[in-house]
Amino acid sequence: MLRKPLVGIIADRRQLGNHAFHCVGEKYITAVSDGAGAYATILPALMDRVPIEDTLSHFDGLLFTGSPSMVGAEHYGGAVQPEGTWLDPYRDATALPLIRAAVDAGVPVFGICRGFQEMNVAFGGSLLQAIQTDPSKLDHREDDSEPLDVQYAPAHEVELVEGGLLRGIARTKRVLVNSLHQQGVDRLGKGLRVEARAPDGLIEAFRVADAKSFALAVQWHPEWRFAENSMSAALFAAFGDACRQRGNAVP
Ligand SMILES: N[C@@H](CCC(=O)NCCCC(=O)O)C(=O)O
């Protein structure tokens, strides 16, 4: 009987009233639990208060989620971010070193939206900070005055790269994806391979070329109602299989 894998989902650190909380969106938890068939746990953004080796020894996979906060520009040599930008230095300080160490150790890593951006930065890449200001690009943001069903509805196609992991999963050249972000990949990190691009050329997915296990990131949100989308369901199933394999590996 295979042991159910344990997956850590990176938390945001948020000040709610007088206290700080470490938060994960429920849609990520259910996608890991039901889509990947894993035990979903919150991985608090405790920075180096928890040695990375401890985290890697306890978890069979790691999910780096979306978040309304921006990756701090100091991590990729970006321009100073405008006053009032929603930042989360605790998450940055936890996620960025952990992503690289996890991939190097062969722990499955799945990045979504902010997690995709973190993964790019962790591998030495950089970010566009406000895609909507580039006239050559689509506006990739959601309209947060709309109901969630509209915000997370398909927004544009992505072209899946021939021979890539996603192309193999989707078995088609293009898929429709949702889009809820203003930041994106500018310079792709070292050792990353493009898996998908938006019609405006923006990189929308990549994998780590020489990863020992699952190491994939997407700019869109496959966790949203994943069971209603064959590509999303396949992504979480593949992530879960990789985590199960790690969790049941014979030492
Ligand atoms: N803040 C970054 C990343 C955007 C992002 O992750 N949005 C989703 C937030 C809510 C959710 O978890 O679904 C950017 O704006 O590019």
CSV table of C-alpha atoms and ligand atoms in Angstrom, one decimal:
chain,number,residue,atom,x,y,z
A,1,MET,CA,0.0,0.0,0.0
A,2,LEU,CA,1.6,3.3,-1.1
A,3,ARG,CA,1.9,5.9,1.6
A,4,LYS,CA,-0.1,9.1,0.9
A,5,PRO,CA,2.4,11.9,0.1
A,6,LEU,CA,2.7,15.0,2.3
A,7,VAL,CA,2.7,18.2,0.4
A,8,GLY,CA,3.7,21.6,1.9
A,9,ILE,CA,1.9,24.6,0.5
A,10,ILE,CA,3.8,27.8,1.0
A,11,ALA,CA,1.9,30.4,3.1
A,12,ASP,CA,1.5,34.1,2.8
A,13,ARG,CA,2.2,36.1,5.9
A,14,ARG,CA,-0.7,38.5,6.5
A,15,GLN,CA,-1.4,41.0,9.3
A,16,LEU,CA,-5.0,40.5,10.3
A,17,GLY,CA,-5.9,43.0,13.0
A,18,ASN,CA,-3.3,42.8,15.8
A,19,HIS,CA,-1.9,39.5,14.8
A,20,ALA,CA,0.1,38.0,11.9
A,21,PHE,CA,-1.2,34.9,10.3
A,22,HIS,CA,0.2,32.4,7.8
A,23,CYS,CA,-2.4,31.9,5.1
A,24,VAL,CA,-3.1,29.5,2.2
A,25,GLY,CA,-6.1,29.7,-0.1
A,26,GLU,CA,-8.5,26.8,0.2
A,27,LYS,CA,-8.6,26.2,-3.6
A,28,TYR,CA,-4.9,25.2,-3.4
A,29,ILE,CA,-5.6,22.9,-0.5
A,30,THR,CA,-8.4,21.1,-2.3
A,31,ALA,CA,-6.4,20.8,-5.6
A,32,VAL,CA,-3.6,19.2,-3.7
A,33,SER,CA,-5.9,17.0,-1.6
A,34,ASP,CA,-8.3,15.9,-4.3
A,35,GLY,CA,-6.3,16.5,-7.5
A,36,ALA,CA,-2.9,15.3,-6.4
A,37,GLY,CA,-4.2,12.8,-3.8
A,38,ALA,CA,-1.8,14.1,-1.2
A,39,TYR,CA,-2.0,15.3,2.4
A,40,ALA,CA,-2.1,19.1,2.1
A,41,THR,CA,-0.3,21.1,4.8
A,42,ILE,CA,0.5,24.7,5.3
A,43,LEU,CA,4.2,25.5,5.1
A,44,PRO,CA,4.5,28.7,7.3
A,45,ALA,CA,6.7,31.5,5.9
A,46,LEU,CA,9.2,31.2,8.8
A,47,MET,CA,12.3,32.0,6.7
A,48,ASP,CA,15.5,30.6,8.0
A,49,ARG,CA,14.0,29.8,11.4
A,50,VAL,CA,13.3,26.4,9.9
A,51,PRO,CA,16.4,24.8,8.3
A,52,ILE,CA,15.7,24.0,4.7
A,53,GLU,CA,17.0,20.5,5.3
A,54,ASP,CA,14.3,19.9,7.9
A,55,THR,CA,11.6,21.0,5.4
A,56,LEU,CA,13.0,18.9,2.6
A,57,SER,CA,13.2,15.8,4.9
A,58,HIS,CA,9.5,16.1,5.9
A,59,PHE,CA,7.8,16.9,2.7
A,60,ASP,CA,7.2,14.8,-0.5
A,61,GLY,CA,6.4,17.8,-2.6
A,62,LEU,CA,6.0,21.6,-2.4
A,63,LEU,CA,3.4,23.9,-4.0
A,64,PHE,CA,4.2,27.6,-4.4
A,65,THR,CA,0.9,29.4,-4.8
A,66,GLY,CA,-0.4,32.6,-6.2
A,67,SER,CA,-0.7,35.7,-4.1
A,68,PRO,CA,-1.7,39.3,-4.5
A,69,SER,CA,1.7,40.3,-3.1
A,70,MET,CA,4.7,41.0,-5.4
A,71,VAL,CA,8.1,39.4,-5.2
A,72,GLY,CA,10.5,42.0,-3.8
A,73,ALA,CA,12.4,43.7,-6.7
A,74,GLU,CA,15.7,43.5,-4.7
A,75,HIS,CA,15.7,39.7,-5.4
A,76,TYR,CA,16.1,40.2,-9.1
A,77,GLY,CA,17.7,43.7,-9.4
A,78,GLY,CA,14.4,45.3,-10.5
A,79,ALA,CA,13.4,48.9,-10.2
A,80,VAL,CA,12.3,50.2,-6.8
A,81,GLN,CA,8.6,49.2,-6.5
A,82,PRO,CA,6.0,52.0,-6.0
A,83,GLU,CA,5.1,53.1,-2.5
A,84,GLY,CA,2.3,50.9,-1.3
A,85,THR,CA,3.2,47.8,-3.4
A,86,TRP,CA,1.9,44.7,-1.5
A,87,LEU,CA,5.0,42.9,-0.6
A,88,ASP,CA,5.7,39.8,1.5
A,89,PRO,CA,9.3,39.6,2.5
A,90,TYR,CA,8.7,36.7,4.8
A,91,ARG,CA,7.4,34.6,1.9
A,92,ASP,CA,10.2,35.7,-0.3
A,93,ALA,CA,12.8,34.8,2.3
A,94,THR,CA,11.2,31.4,2.8
A,95,ALA,CA,10.3,30.5,-0.8
A,96,LEU,CA,13.3,31.7,-2.8
A,97,PRO,CA,16.0,29.6,-1.2
A,98,LEU,CA,13.6,26.7,-0.6
A,99,ILE,CA,12.7,26.4,-4.3
A,100,ARG,CA,16.2,26.0,-5.5
A,101,ALA,CA,17.2,23.5,-2.7
A,102,ALA,CA,14.1,21.4,-3.3
A,103,VAL,CA,14.7,21.1,-7.0
A,104,ASP,CA,18.3,20.2,-6.4
A,105,ALA,CA,17.2,17.6,-3.8
A,106,GLY,CA,14.7,16.0,-6.2
A,107,VAL,CA,11.6,17.1,-4.2
A,108,PRO,CA,8.7,17.8,-6.6
A,109,VAL,CA,8.0,21.5,-7.0
A,110,PHE,CA,5.0,23.1,-8.6
A,111,GLY,CA,4.8,26.9,-9.0
A,112,ILE,CA,1.5,28.8,-9.7
A,113,CYS,CA,1.3,32.5,-10.6
A,114,ARG,CA,3.4,34.2,-7.9
A,115,GLY,CA,5.0,30.8,-7.3
A,116,PHE,CA,5.9,30.8,-11.0
A,117,GLN,CA,7.5,34.2,-10.6
A,118,GLU,CA,9.3,33.1,-7.5
A,119,MET,CA,10.7,30.0,-9.3
A,120,ASN,CA,12.0,32.2,-12.1
A,121,VAL,CA,13.7,34.5,-9.6
A,122,ALA,CA,15.1,31.6,-7.6
A,123,PHE,CA,16.9,30.4,-10.8
A,124,GLY,CA,18.4,33.9,-11.4
A,125,GLY,CA,15.7,35.3,-13.7
A,126,SER,CA,14.0,38.7,-13.5
A,127,LEU,CA,10.4,40.0,-13.7
A,128,LEU,CA,8.4,42.6,-15.5
A,129,GLN,CA,6.6,44.6,-12.8
A,130,ALA,CA,3.6,46.0,-14.6
A,131,ILE,CA,3.0,44.2,-17.9
A,132,GLN,CA,-0.1,46.4,-18.6
A,133,THR,CA,2.2,49.4,-19.1
A,134,ASP,CA,3.9,47.7,-22.1
A,135,PRO,CA,1.8,48.5,-25.2
A,136,SER,CA,3.2,45.4,-27.0
A,137,LYS,CA,1.7,43.2,-24.3
A,138,LEU,CA,-1.8,42.1,-23.4
A,139,ASP,CA,-3.2,43.3,-20.0
A,140,HIS,CA,-2.9,40.1,-18.0
A,141,ARG,CA,-4.8,41.4,-15.0
A,142,GLU,CA,-8.2,40.3,-13.8
A,143,ASP,CA,-11.0,42.8,-13.1
A,144,ASP,CA,-11.4,42.4,-9.4
A,145,SER,CA,-14.8,44.1,-9.5
A,146,GLU,CA,-16.1,41.1,-11.3
A,147,PRO,CA,-17.4,37.9,-9.6
A,148,LEU,CA,-14.7,35.2,-9.1
A,149,ASP,CA,-16.2,33.0,-11.9
A,150,VAL,CA,-15.4,35.9,-14.3
A,151,GLN,CA,-12.0,36.7,-12.8
A,152,TYR,CA,-10.8,33.1,-13.1
A,153,ALA,CA,-12.5,32.5,-16.5
A,154,PRO,CA,-10.4,31.6,-19.5
A,155,ALA,CA,-8.7,34.8,-20.7
A,156,HIS,CA,-6.3,33.9,-23.5
A,157,GLU,CA,-4.7,31.1,-25.3
A,158,VAL,CA,-1.2,29.8,-24.6
A,159,GLU,CA,0.8,28.0,-27.2
A,160,LEU,CA,2.5,24.9,-25.8
A,161,VAL,CA,6.0,24.3,-26.9
A,162,GLU,CA,6.6,21.3,-29.2
A,163,GLY,CA,8.2,18.5,-27.3
A,164,GLY,CA,7.4,20.1,-23.9
A,165,LEU,CA,5.9,18.4,-20.9
A,166,LEU,CA,2.7,20.4,-21.1
A,167,ARG,CA,2.3,19.6,-24.8
A,168,GLY,CA,2.5,16.0,-24.0
A,169,ILE,CA,-0.1,16.3,-21.3
A,170,ALA,CA,-2.5,18.4,-23.3
A,171,ARG,CA,-1.9,16.6,-26.6
A,172,THR,CA,-2.8,19.8,-28.4
A,173,LYS,CA,-0.9,22.9,-29.5
A,174,ARG,CA,-3.0,25.5,-27.7
A,175,VAL,CA,-5.0,25.7,-24.5
A,176,LEU,CA,-7.1,28.5,-23.0
A,177,VAL,CA,-6.0,29.7,-19.6
A,178,ASN,CA,-7.1,32.2,-17.0
A,179,SER,CA,-5.0,35.3,-16.2
A,180,LEU,CA,-4.7,37.2,-12.9
A,181,HIS,CA,-1.3,38.9,-12.8
A,182,GLN,CA,0.5,42.1,-13.5
A,183,GLN,CA,4.0,40.8,-13.2
A,184,GLY,CA,5.6,38.2,-15.5
A,185,VAL,CA,8.9,36.7,-16.7
A,186,ASP,CA,11.3,39.3,-18.2
A,187,ARG,CA,14.7,37.3,-18.2
A,188,LEU,CA,14.2,33.6,-17.9
A,189,GLY,CA,16.2,32.0,-15.1
A,190,LYS,CA,19.3,29.7,-15.8
A,191,GLY,CA,18.4,26.1,-16.6
A,192,LEU,CA,14.7,26.8,-17.2
A,193,ARG,CA,13.0,25.8,-20.4
A,194,VAL,CA,9.9,27.6,-21.8
A,195,GLU,CA,6.8,25.4,-21.9
A,196,ALA,CA,4.2,27.9,-23.0
A,197,ARG,CA,3.8,31.4,-24.3
A,198,ALA,CA,0.9,33.9,-24.5
A,199,PRO,CA,-0.1,35.4,-27.9
A,200,ASP,CA,2.0,38.5,-26.9
A,201,GLY,CA,5.1,36.4,-26.4
A,202,LEU,CA,5.0,36.4,-22.6
A,203,ILE,CA,6.4,33.2,-21.1
A,204,GLU,CA,3.5,31.5,-19.3
A,205,ALA,CA,5.1,28.2,-18.2
A,206,PHE,CA,8.5,26.7,-17.8
A,207,ARG,CA,10.1,23.6,-16.4
A,208,VAL,CA,13.6,23.0,-14.9
A,209,ALA,CA,15.5,21.3,-17.7
A,210,ASP,CA,17.7,18.9,-15.6
A,211,ALA,CA,15.4,18.5,-12.6
A,212,LYS,CA,15.5,15.0,-10.9
A,213,SER,CA,11.7,15.2,-10.4
A,214,PHE,CA,8.6,17.3,-11.3
A,215,ALA,CA,9.7,20.9,-11.4
A,216,LEU,CA,7.1,22.9,-13.4
A,217,ALA,CA,5.6,26.4,-13.0
A,218,VAL,CA,2.7,28.0,-14.7
A,219,GLN,CA,1.6,31.7,-14.7
A,220,TRP,CA,-2.1,30.8,-14.8
A,221,HIS,CA,-4.3,29.2,-12.1
A,222,PRO,CA,-4.9,25.5,-12.7
A,223,GLU,CA,-6.1,25.0,-9.1
A,224,TRP,CA,-9.3,27.0,-9.9
A,225,ARG,CA,-12.0,24.4,-10.3
A,226,PHE,CA,-9.2,22.0,-11.5
A,227,ALA,CA,-11.6,19.0,-11.9
A,228,GLU,CA,-13.5,20.8,-14.6
A,229,ASN,CA,-10.5,21.2,-16.8
A,230,SER,CA,-8.6,18.2,-18.2
A,231,MET,CA,-5.3,20.0,-18.4
A,232,SER,CA,-5.5,21.3,-14.8
A,233,ALA,CA,-6.6,17.8,-13.5
A,234,ALA,CA,-3.7,16.2,-15.4
A,235,LEU,CA,-1.2,18.7,-13.9
A,236,PHE,CA,-2.2,18.0,-10.4
A,237,ALA,CA,-2.3,14.3,-11.0
A,238,ALA,CA,1.2,14.4,-12.4
A,239,PHE,CA,2.4,16.4,-9.5
A,240,GLY,CA,0.8,14.0,-7.1
A,241,ASP,CA,2.4,11.0,-8.9
A,242,ALA,CA,5.8,12.6,-8.5
A,243,CYS,CA,5.2,13.3,-4.8
A,244,ARG,CA,3.9,9.7,-4.3
A,245,GLN,CA,7.0,8.3,-6.0
A,246,ARG,CA,9.2,10.4,-3.7
A,247,GLY,CA,7.2,9.5,-0.6
A,248,ASN,CA,7.5,5.8,-1.3
A,249,ALA,CA,11.0,5.7,-2.5
A,250,VAL,CA,13.0,2.9,-0.9
A,251,PRO,CA,15.8,4.6,1.0
B,1,LIG,N1,1.1,39.4,-7.4
B,1,LIG,C1,1.6,38.8,-8.6
B,1,LIG,C2,1.0,37.3,-8.8
B,1,LIG,C3,-0.5,37.4,-9.0
B,1,LIG,C4,-1.2,36.2,-8.4
B,1,LIG,O1,-0.6,35.2,-7.9
B,1,LIG,N2,-2.6,36.3,-8.4
B,1,LIG,C5,-3.4,35.4,-7.7
B,1,LIG,C6,-3.9,35.9,-6.4
B,1,LIG,C7,-5.0,35.2,-5.7
B,1,LIG,C8,-4.9,33.7,-5.9
B,1,LIG,O2,-4.1,33.0,-5.2
B,1,LIG,O3,-5.6,33.1,-6.8
B,1,LIG,C9,1.2,39.6,-9.9
B,1,LIG,O4,0.3,40.4,-9.7
B,1,LIG,O5,1.8,39.3,-10.9
